[in-house]
Structures are given as C-alpha cells and as structure tokens.
CSV table of N, CA, C and O in Angstrom, one decimal:
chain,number,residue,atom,x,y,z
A,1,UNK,N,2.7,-47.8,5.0
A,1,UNK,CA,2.3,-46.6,5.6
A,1,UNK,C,3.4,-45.8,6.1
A,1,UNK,O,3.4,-44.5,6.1
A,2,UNK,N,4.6,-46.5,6.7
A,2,UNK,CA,5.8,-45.7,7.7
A,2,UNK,C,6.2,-45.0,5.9
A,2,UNK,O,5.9,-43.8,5.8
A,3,UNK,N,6.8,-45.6,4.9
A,3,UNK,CA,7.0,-45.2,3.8
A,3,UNK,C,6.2,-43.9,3.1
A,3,UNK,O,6.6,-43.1,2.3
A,4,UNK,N,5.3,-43.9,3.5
A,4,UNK,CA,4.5,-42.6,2.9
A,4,UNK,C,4.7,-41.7,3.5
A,4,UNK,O,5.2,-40.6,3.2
A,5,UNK,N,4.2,-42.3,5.3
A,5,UNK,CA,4.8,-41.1,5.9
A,5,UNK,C,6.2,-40.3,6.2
A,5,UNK,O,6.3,-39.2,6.7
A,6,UNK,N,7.3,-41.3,5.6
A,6,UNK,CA,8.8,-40.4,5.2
A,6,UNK,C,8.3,-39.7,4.0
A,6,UNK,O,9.0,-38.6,3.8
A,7,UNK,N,7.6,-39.8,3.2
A,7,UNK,CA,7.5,-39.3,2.1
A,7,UNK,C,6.6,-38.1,2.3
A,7,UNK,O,6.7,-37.1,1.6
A,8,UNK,N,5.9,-38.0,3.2
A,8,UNK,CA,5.1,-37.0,2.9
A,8,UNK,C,6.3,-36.1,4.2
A,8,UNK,O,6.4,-34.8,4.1
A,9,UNK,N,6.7,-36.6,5.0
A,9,UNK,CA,7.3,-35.3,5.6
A,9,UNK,C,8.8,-34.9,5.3
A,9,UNK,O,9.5,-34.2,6.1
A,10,UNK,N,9.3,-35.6,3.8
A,10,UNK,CA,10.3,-34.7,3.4
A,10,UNK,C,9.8,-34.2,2.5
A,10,UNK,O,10.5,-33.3,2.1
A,11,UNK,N,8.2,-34.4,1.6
A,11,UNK,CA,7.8,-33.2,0.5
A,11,UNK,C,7.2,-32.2,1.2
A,11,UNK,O,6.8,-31.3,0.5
A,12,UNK,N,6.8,-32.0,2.9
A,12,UNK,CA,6.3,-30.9,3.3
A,12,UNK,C,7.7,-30.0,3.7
A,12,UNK,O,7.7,-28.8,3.7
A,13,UNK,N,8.4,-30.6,4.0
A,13,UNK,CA,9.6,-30.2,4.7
A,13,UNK,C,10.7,-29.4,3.6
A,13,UNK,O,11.5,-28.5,3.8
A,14,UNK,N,10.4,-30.0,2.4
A,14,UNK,CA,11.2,-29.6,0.9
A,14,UNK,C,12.2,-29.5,1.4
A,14,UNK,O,12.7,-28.4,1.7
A,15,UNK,N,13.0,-31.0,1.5
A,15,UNK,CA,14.4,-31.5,2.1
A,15,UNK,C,15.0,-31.8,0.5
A,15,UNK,O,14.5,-31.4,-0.6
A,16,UNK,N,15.8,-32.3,0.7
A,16,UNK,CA,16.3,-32.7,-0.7
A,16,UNK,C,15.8,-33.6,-1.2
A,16,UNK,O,15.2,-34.6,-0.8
A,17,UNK,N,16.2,-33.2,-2.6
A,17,UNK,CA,15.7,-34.5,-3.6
A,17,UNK,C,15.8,-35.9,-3.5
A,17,UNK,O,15.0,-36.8,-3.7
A,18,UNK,N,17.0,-35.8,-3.0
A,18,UNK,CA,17.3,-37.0,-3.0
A,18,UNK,C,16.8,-38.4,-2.1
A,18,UNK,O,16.8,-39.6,-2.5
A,19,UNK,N,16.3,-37.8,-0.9
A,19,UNK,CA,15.3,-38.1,0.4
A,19,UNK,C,13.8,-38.5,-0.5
A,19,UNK,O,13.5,-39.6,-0.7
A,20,UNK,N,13.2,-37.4,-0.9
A,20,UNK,CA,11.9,-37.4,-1.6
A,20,UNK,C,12.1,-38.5,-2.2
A,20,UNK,O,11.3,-39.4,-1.6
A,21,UNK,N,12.8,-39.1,-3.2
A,21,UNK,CA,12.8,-40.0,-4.1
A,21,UNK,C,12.9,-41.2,-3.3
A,21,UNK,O,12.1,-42.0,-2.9
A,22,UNK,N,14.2,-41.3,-3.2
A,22,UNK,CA,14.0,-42.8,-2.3
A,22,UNK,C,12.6,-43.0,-1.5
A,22,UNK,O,11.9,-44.1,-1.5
A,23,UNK,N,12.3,-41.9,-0.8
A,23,UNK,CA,10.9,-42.3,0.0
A,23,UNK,C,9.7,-42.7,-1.3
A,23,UNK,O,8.8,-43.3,-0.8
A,24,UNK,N,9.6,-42.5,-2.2
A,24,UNK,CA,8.7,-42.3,-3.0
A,24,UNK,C,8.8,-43.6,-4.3
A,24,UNK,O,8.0,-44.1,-5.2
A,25,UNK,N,10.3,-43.8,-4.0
A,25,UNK,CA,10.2,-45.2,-5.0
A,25,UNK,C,10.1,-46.2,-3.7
A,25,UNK,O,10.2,-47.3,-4.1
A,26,UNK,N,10.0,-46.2,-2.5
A,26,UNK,CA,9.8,-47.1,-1.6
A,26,UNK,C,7.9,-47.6,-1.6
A,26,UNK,O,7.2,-48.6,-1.6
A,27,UNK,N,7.8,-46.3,-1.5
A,27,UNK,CA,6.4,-46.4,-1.7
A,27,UNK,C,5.6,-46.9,-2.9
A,27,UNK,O,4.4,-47.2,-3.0
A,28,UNK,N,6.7,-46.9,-3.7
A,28,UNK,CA,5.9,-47.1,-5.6
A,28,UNK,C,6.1,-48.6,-5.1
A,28,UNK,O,5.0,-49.2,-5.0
A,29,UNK,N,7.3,-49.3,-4.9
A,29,UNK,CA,7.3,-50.3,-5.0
A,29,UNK,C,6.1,-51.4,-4.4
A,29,UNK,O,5.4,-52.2,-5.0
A,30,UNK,N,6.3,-51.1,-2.7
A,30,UNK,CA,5.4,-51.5,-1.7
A,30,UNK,C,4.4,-51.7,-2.1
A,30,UNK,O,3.9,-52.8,-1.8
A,31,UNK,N,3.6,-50.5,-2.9
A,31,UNK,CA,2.0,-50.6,-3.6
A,31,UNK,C,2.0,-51.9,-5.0
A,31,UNK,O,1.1,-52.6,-5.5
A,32,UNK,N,3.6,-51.7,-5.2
A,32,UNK,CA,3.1,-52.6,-6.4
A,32,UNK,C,3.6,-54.3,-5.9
A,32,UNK,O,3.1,-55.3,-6.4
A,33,UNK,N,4.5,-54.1,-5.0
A,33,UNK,CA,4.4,-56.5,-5.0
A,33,UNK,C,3.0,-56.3,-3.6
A,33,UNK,O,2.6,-57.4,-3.2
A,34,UNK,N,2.3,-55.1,-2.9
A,34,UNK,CA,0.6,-55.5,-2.4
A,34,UNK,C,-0.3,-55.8,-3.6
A,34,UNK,O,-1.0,-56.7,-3.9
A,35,UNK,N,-0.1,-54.6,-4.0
A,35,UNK,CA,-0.8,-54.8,-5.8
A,35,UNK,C,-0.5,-56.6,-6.3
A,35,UNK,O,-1.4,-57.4,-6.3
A,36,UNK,N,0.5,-57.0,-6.7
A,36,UNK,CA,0.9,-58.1,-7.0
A,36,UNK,C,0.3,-59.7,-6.0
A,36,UNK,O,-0.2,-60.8,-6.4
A,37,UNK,N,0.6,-59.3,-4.6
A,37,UNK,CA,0.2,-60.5,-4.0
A,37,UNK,C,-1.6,-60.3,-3.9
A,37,UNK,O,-2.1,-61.4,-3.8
A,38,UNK,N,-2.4,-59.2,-3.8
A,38,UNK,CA,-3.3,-59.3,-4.1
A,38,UNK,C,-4.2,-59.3,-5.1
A,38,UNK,O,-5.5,-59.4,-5.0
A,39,UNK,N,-3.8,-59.3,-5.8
A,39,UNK,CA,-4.1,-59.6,-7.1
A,39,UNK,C,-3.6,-60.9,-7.9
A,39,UNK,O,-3.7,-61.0,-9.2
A,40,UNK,N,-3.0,-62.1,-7.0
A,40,UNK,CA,-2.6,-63.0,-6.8
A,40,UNK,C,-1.7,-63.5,-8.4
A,40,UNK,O,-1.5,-64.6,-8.9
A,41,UNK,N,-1.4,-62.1,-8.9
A,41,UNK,CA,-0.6,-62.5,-9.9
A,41,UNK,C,0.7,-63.2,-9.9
A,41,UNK,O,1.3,-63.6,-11.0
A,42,UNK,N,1.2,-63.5,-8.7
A,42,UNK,CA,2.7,-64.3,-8.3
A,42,UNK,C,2.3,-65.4,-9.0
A,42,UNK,O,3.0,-65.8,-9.9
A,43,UNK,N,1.1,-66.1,-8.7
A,43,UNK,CA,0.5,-67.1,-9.4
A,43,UNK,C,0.5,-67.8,-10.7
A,43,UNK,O,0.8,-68.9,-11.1
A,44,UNK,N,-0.1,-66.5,-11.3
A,44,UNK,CA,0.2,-66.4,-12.4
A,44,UNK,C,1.3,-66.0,-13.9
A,44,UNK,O,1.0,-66.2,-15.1
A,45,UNK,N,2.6,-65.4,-13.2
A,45,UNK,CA,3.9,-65.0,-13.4
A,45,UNK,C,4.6,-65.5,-12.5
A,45,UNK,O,5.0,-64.9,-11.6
A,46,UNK,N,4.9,-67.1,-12.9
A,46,UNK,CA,5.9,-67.5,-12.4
A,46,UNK,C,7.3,-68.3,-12.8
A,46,UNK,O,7.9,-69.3,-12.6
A,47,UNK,N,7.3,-67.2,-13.5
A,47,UNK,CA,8.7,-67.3,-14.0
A,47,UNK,C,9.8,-66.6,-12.7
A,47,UNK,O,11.0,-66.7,-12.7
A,48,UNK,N,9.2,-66.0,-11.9
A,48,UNK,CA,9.7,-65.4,-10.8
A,48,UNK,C,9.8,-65.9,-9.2
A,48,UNK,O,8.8,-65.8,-8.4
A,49,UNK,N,10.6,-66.2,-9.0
A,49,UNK,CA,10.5,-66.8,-7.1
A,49,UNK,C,10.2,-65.3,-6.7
A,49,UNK,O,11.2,-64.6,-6.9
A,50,UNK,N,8.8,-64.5,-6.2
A,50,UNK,CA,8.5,-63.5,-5.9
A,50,UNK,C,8.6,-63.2,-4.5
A,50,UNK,O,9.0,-62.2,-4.0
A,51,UNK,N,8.3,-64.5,-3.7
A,51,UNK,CA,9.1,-64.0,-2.5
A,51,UNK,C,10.8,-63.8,-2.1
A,51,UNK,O,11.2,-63.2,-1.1
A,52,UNK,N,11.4,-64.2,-2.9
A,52,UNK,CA,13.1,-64.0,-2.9
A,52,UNK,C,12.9,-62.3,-3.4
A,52,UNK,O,13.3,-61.5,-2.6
A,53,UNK,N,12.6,-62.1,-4.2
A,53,UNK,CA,12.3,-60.8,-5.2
A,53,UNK,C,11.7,-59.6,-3.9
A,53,UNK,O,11.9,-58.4,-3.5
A,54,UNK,N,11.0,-60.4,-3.4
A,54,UNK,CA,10.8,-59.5,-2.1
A,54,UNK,C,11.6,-59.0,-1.4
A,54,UNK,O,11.7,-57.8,-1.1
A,55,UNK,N,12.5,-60.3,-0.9
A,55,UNK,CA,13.9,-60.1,0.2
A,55,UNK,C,14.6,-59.6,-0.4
A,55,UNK,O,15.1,-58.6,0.2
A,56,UNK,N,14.9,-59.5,-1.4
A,56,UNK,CA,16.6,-58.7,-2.2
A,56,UNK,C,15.4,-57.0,-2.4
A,56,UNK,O,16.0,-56.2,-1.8
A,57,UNK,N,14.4,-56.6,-2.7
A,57,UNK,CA,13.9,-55.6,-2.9
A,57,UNK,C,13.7,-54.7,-0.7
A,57,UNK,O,13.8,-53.5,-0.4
A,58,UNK,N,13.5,-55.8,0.2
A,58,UNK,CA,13.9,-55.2,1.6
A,58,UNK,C,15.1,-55.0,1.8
A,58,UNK,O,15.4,-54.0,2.6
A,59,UNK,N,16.2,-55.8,1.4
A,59,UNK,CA,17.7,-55.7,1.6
A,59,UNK,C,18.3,-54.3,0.9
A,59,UNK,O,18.9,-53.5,1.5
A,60,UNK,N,18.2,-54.2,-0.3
A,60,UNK,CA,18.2,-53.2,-0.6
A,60,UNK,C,17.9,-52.2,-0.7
A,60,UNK,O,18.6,-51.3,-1.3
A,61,UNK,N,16.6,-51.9,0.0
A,61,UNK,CA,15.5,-50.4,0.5
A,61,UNK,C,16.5,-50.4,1.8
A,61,UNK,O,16.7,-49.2,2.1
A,62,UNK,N,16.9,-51.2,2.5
A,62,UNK,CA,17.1,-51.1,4.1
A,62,UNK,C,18.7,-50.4,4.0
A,62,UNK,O,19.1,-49.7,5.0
A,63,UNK,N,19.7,-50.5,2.8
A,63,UNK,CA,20.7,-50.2,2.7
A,63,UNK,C,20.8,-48.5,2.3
A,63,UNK,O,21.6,-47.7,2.8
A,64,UNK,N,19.7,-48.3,1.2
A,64,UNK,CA,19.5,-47.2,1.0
A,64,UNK,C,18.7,-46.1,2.0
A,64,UNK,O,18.8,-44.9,2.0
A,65,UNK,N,18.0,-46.9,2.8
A,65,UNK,CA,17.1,-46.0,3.8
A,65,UNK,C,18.3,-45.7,5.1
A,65,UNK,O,18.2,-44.8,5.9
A,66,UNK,N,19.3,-46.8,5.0
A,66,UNK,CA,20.2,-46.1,6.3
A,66,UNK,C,21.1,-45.0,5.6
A,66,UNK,O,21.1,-43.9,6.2
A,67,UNK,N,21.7,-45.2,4.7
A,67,UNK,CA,22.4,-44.0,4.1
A,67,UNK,C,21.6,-42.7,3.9
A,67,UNK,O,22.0,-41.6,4.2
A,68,UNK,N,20.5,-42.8,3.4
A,68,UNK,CA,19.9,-41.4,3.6
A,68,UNK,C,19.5,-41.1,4.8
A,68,UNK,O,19.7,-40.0,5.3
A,69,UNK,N,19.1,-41.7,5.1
A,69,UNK,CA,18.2,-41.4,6.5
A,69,UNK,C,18.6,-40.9,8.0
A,69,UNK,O,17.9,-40.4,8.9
A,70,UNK,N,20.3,-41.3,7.8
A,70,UNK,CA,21.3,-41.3,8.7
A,70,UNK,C,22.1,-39.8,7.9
A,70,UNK,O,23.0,-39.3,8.6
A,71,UNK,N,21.8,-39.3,7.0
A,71,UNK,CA,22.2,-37.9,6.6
A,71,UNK,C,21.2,-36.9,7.1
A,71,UNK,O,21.5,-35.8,7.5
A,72,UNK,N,19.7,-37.6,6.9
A,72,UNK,CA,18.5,-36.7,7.0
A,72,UNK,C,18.8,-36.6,8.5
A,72,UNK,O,18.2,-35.6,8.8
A,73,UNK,N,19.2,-37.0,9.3
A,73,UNK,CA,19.1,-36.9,10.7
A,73,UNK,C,20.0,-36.3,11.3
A,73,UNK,O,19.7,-35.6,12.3
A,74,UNK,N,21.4,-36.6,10.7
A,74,UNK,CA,22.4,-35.9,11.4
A,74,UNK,C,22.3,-34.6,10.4
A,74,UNK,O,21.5,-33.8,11.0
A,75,UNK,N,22.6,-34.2,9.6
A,75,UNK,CA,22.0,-33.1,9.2
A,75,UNK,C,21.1,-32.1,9.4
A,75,UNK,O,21.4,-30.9,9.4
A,76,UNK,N,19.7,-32.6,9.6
A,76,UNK,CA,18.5,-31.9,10.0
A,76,UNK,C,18.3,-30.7,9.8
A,76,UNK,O,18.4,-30.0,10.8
A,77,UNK,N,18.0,-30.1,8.6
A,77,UNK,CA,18.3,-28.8,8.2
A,77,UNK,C,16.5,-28.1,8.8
A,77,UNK,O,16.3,-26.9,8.7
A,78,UNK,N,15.7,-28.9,9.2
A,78,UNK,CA,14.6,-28.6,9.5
A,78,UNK,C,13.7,-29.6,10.2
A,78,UNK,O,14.0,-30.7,9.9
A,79,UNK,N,12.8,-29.6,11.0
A,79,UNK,CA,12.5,-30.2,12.0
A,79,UNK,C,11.8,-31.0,11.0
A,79,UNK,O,12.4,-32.1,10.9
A,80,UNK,N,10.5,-31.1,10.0
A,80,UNK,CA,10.4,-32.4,8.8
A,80,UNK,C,11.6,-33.0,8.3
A,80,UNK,O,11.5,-34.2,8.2
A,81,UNK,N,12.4,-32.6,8.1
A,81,UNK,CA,13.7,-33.5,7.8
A,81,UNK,C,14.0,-34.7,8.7
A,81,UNK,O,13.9,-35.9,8.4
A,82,UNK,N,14.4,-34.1,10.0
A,82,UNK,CA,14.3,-34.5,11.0
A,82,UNK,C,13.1,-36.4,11.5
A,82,UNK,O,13.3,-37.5,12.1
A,83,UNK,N,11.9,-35.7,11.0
A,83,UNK,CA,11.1,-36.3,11.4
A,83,UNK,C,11.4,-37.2,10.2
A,83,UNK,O,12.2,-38.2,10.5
A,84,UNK,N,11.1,-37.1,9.1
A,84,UNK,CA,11.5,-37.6,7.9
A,84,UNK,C,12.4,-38.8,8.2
A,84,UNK,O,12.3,-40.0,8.1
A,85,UNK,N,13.4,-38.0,8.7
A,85,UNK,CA,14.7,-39.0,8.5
A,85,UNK,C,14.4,-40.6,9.6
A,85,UNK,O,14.6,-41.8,9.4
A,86,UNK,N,13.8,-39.8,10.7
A,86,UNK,CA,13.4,-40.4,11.8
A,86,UNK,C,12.4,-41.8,11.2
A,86,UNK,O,12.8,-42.9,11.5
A,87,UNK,N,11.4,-41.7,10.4
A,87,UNK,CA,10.6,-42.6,9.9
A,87,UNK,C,11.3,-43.3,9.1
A,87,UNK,O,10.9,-44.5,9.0
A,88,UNK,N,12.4,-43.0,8.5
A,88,UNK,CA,12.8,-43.6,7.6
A,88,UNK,C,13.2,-44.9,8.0
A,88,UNK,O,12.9,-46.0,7.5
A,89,UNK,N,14.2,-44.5,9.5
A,89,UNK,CA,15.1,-45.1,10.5
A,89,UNK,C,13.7,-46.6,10.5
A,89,UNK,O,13.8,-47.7,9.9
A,90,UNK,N,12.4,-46.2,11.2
A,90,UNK,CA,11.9,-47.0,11.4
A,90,UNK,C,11.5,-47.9,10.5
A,90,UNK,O,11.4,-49.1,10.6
A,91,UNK,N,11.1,-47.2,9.1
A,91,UNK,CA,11.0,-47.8,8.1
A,91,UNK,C,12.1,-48.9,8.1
A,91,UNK,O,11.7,-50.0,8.2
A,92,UNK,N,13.4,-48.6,8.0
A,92,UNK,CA,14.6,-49.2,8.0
A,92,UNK,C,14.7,-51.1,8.1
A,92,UNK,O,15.0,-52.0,7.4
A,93,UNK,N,14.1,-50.6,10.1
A,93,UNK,CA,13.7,-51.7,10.5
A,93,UNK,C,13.0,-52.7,10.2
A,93,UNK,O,13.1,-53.9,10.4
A,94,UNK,N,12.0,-52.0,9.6
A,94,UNK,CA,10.5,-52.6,9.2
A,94,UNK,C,11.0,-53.6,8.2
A,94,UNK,O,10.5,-54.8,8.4
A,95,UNK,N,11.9,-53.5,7.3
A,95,UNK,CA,12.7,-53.5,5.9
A,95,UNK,C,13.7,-54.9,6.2
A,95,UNK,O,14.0,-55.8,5.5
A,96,UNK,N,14.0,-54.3,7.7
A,96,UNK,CA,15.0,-55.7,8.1
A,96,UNK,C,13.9,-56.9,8.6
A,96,UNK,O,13.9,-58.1,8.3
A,97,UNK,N,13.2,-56.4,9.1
A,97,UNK,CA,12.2,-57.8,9.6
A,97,UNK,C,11.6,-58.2,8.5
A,97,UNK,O,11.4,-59.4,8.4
A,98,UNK,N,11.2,-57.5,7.5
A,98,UNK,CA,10.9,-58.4,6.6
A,98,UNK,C,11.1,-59.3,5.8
A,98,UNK,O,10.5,-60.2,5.3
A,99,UNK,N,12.5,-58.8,5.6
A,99,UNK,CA,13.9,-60.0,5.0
A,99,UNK,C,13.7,-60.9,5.6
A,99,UNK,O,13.5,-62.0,5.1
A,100,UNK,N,13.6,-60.8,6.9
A,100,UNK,CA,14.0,-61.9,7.8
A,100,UNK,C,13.4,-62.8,7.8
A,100,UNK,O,13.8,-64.0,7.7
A,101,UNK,N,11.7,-62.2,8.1
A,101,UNK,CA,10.7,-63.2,8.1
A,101,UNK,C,10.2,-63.8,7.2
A,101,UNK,O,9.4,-64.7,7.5
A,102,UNK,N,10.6,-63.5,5.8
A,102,UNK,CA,10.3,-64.1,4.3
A,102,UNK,C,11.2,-65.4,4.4
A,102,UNK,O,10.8,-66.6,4.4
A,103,UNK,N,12.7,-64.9,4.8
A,103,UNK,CA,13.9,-65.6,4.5
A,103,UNK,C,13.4,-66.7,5.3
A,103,UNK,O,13.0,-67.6,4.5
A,104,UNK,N,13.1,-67.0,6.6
A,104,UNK,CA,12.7,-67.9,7.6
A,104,UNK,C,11.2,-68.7,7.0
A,104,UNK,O,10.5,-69.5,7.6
A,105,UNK,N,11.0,-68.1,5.9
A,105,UNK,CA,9.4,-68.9,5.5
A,105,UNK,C,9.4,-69.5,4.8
A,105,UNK,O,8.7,-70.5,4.8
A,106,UNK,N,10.3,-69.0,3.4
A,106,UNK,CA,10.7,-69.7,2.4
A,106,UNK,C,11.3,-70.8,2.3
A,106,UNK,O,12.2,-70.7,3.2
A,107,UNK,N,11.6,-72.2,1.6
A,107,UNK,CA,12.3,-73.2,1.2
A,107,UNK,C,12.4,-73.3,0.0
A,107,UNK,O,11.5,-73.5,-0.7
A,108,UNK,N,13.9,-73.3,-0.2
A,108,UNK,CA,14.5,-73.4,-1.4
A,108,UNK,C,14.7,-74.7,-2.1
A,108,UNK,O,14.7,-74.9,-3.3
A,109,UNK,N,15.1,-76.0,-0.9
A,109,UNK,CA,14.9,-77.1,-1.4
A,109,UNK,C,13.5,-77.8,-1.5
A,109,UNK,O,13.1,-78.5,-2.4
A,110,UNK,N,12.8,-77.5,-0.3
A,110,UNK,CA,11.2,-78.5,0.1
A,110,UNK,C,10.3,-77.9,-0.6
A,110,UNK,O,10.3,-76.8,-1.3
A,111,UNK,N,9.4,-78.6,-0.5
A,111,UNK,CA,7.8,-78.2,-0.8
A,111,UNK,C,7.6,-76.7,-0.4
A,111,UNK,O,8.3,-76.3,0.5
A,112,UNK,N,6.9,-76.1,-1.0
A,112,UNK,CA,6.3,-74.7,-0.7
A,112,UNK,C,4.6,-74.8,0.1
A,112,UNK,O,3.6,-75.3,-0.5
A,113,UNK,N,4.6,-74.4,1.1
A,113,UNK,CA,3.6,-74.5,1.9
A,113,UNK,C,2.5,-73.6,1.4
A,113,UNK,O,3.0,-72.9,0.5
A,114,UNK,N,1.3,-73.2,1.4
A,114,UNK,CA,0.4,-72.9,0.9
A,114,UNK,C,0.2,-72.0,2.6
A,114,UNK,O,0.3,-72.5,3.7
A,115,UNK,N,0.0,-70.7,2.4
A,115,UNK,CA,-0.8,-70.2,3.4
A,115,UNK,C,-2.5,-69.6,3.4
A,115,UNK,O,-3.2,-68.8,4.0
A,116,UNK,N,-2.6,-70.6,2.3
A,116,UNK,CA,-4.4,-70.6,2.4
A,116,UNK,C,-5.2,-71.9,2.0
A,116,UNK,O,-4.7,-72.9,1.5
A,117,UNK,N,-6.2,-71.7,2.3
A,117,UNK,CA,-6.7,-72.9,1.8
A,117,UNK,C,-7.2,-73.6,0.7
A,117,UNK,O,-7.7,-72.8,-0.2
A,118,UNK,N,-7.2,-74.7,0.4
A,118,UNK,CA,-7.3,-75.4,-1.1
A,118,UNK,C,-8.7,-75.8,-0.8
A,118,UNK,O,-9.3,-76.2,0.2
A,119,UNK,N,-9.2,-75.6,-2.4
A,119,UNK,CA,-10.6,-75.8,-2.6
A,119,UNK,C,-10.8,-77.3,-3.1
A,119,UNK,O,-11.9,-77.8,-3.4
C-alpha cells in the first residue's frame, strides 16, 4: 500500500519519470510474490528458494528507493514530489525490515518450518 501510495503521488504530482517507474515496478512486483504466496505457487515452482528471491528483491527496491527518493526530496520541485519522495523514504524502511525478518526466518542449513498447519 506505502508503494502505491508513492506511486500515486508522483503520477498526480507529474514528477519525473523516473520516480513514477520505480514506484510502479515496486508495486508490480509486490502484487506479484502476494499473487505468488497466495496462490501458494512457491509450492508448486520450486525450483526457486522464493523466500531468498524475496530478500535480494527488498535489498534491491531499498537501494533504489534511497537514491530516488533522496533526490525526490531534496529536490522537491513540488509539494507531491515532496510527499512522494517522503513515502518512498518509508517505503524504504518497510523494504529493510523485510529483509531482515525473512533473513531471521529462513534456514539455509535446517529443516524448513512450516507456518501452517498439516492436514
């Protein structure tokens, strides 16, 4: 949601391109590993460690959301920009905690824990 909302207030703001997009492939993405974990296709496409695929997709939104976001702000060529840039920042964060908390859940040597229940 913080992702849409950078998105929607650099396309009301008609900041640069460059802003729009990142916010908008943030958002494409997001919808698609929700799309993915609910649709419990990790399951079934596992040729992929999809929670690792997770962390390197937050590590690298979080690198790109500071470089823009830190232009949209010090720049601020308009108060959506501004705001924009401002969400992004939180976005940013959002981006770091999620690394984190995947990285802290996952095991790469042990068993993989199940966070639901078996029938």
């Amino acid at each position: 949601l913080m992702a849409l909302a950078t998105f929607i207030c650099f396309v009301a703001s008609r900041s640069h391109e460059a802003y729009t997009a990142l916010a908008v492939i943030e958002v494409v993405i997001t919808l698609l590993f929700f799309l993915l974990y609910l649709l419990k296709l990790d399951k079934k496409m596992k040729w992929l460690f999809w929670p690792l695929a997770d962390i390197f997709n937050s590590v690298i939104a979080a690198v790109f959301l500071l470089v823009v976001c830190l232009f949209a702000v010090i720049i601020k060529t308009n108060y959506g920009t501004l705001v924009g840039g401002v969400f992004g920042l939180v976005l940013l964060v959002l981006c770091i905690v999620d690394a984190v908390v995947l990285f802290r859940k996952i095991s790469l040597s042990g068993p993989r824990e199940r966070n639901y229940p078996t029938r």
